[in-house]
Coordinates of C-alpha atoms in Angstrom, one line a residue:
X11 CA 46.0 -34.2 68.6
X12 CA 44.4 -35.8 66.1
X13 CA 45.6 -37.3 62.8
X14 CA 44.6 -35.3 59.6
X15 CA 43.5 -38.8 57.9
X16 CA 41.4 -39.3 61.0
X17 CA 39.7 -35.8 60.5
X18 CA 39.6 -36.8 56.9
X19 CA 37.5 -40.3 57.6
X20 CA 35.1 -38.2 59.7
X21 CA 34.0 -35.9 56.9
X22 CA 34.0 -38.9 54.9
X23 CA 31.5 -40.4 56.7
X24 CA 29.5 -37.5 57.7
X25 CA 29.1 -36.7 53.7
X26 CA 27.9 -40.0 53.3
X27 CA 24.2 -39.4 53.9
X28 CA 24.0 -36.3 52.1
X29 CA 25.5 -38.0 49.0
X30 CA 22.7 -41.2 49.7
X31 CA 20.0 -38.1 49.5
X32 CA 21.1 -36.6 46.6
X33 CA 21.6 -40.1 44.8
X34 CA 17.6 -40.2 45.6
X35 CA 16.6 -37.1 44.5
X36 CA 18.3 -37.8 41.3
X37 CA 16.5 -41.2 41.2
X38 CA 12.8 -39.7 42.3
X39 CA 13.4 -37.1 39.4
X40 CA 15.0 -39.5 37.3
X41 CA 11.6 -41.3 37.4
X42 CA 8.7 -39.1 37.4
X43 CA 10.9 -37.9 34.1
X44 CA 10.4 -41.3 32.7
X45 CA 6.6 -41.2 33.6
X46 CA 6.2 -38.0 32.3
X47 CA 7.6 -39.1 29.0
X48 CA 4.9 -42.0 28.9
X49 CA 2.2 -40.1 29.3
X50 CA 3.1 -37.4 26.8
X51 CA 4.0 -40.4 23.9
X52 CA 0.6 -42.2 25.2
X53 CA -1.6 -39.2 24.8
X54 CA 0.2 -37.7 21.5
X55 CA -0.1 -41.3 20.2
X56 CA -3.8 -42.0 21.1
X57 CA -5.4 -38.2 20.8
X58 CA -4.8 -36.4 16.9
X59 CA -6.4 -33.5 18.4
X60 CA -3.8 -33.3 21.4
X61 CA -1.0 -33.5 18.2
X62 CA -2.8 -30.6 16.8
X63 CA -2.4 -28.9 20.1
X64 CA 1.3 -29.8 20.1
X65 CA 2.1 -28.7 16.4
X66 CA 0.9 -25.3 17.3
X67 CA 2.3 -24.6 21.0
X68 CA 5.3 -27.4 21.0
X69 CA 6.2 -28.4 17.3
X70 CA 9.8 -29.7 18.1
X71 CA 8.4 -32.1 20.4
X72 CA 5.8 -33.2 18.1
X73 CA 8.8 -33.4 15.2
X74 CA 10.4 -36.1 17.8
X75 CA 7.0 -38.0 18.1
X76 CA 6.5 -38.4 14.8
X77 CA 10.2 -39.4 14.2
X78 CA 10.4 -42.4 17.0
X79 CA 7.0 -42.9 15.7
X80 CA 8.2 -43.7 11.9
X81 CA 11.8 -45.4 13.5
X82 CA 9.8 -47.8 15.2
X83 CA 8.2 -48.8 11.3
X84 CA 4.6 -46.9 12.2
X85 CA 4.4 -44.6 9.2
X86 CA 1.9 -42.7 7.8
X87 CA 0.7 -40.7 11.1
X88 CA 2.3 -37.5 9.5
X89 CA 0.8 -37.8 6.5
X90 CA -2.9 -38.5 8.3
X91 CA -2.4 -35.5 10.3
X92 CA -1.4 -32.9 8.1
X93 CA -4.2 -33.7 5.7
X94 CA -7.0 -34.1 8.5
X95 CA -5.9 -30.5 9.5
X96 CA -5.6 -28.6 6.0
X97 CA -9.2 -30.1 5.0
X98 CA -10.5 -28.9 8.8
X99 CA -9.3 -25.4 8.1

């Protein structure tokens, strides 16, 4: 008969792999999250017509731009887009 530690230390160890899966999925999703994020803050900061886009389908992510974009000292963006857009209507 075996111990109930030594039946413990098995599913210990045979847990072990799943956990080392899971702790890369989380990194894999972790990551493409991060390049996501890149690549929507590169094309909102390079394209004023993809900001126009975003103020109309996704205007609290477009609030956040504009708000990292003024923390980091940029301002004036706002103010650019807002007027390019009431004198193209």
């Amino acid at each position: 008969m075996r111990s109930p530690r030594c039946t413990r230390l098995r599913m210990v160890r045979s847990m072990e792999p799943l956990a080392k899966k899971i702790f890369k999925g989380v990194l894999v999703a972790e990551f493409v999250g991060i390049l996501g994020a890149y690549g929507l803050f590169n094309k909102m900061n390079t394209s004023q017509d993809f900001r126009q886009t975003m103020s109309k389908k996704f205007p609290f992510i477009l609030e956040a731009y504009y708000k990292s974009v003024e923390y980091s000292g940029m301002h004036g963006i706002r103010v650019q887009d807002q007027e390019k857009w009431l004198n193209s209507k």
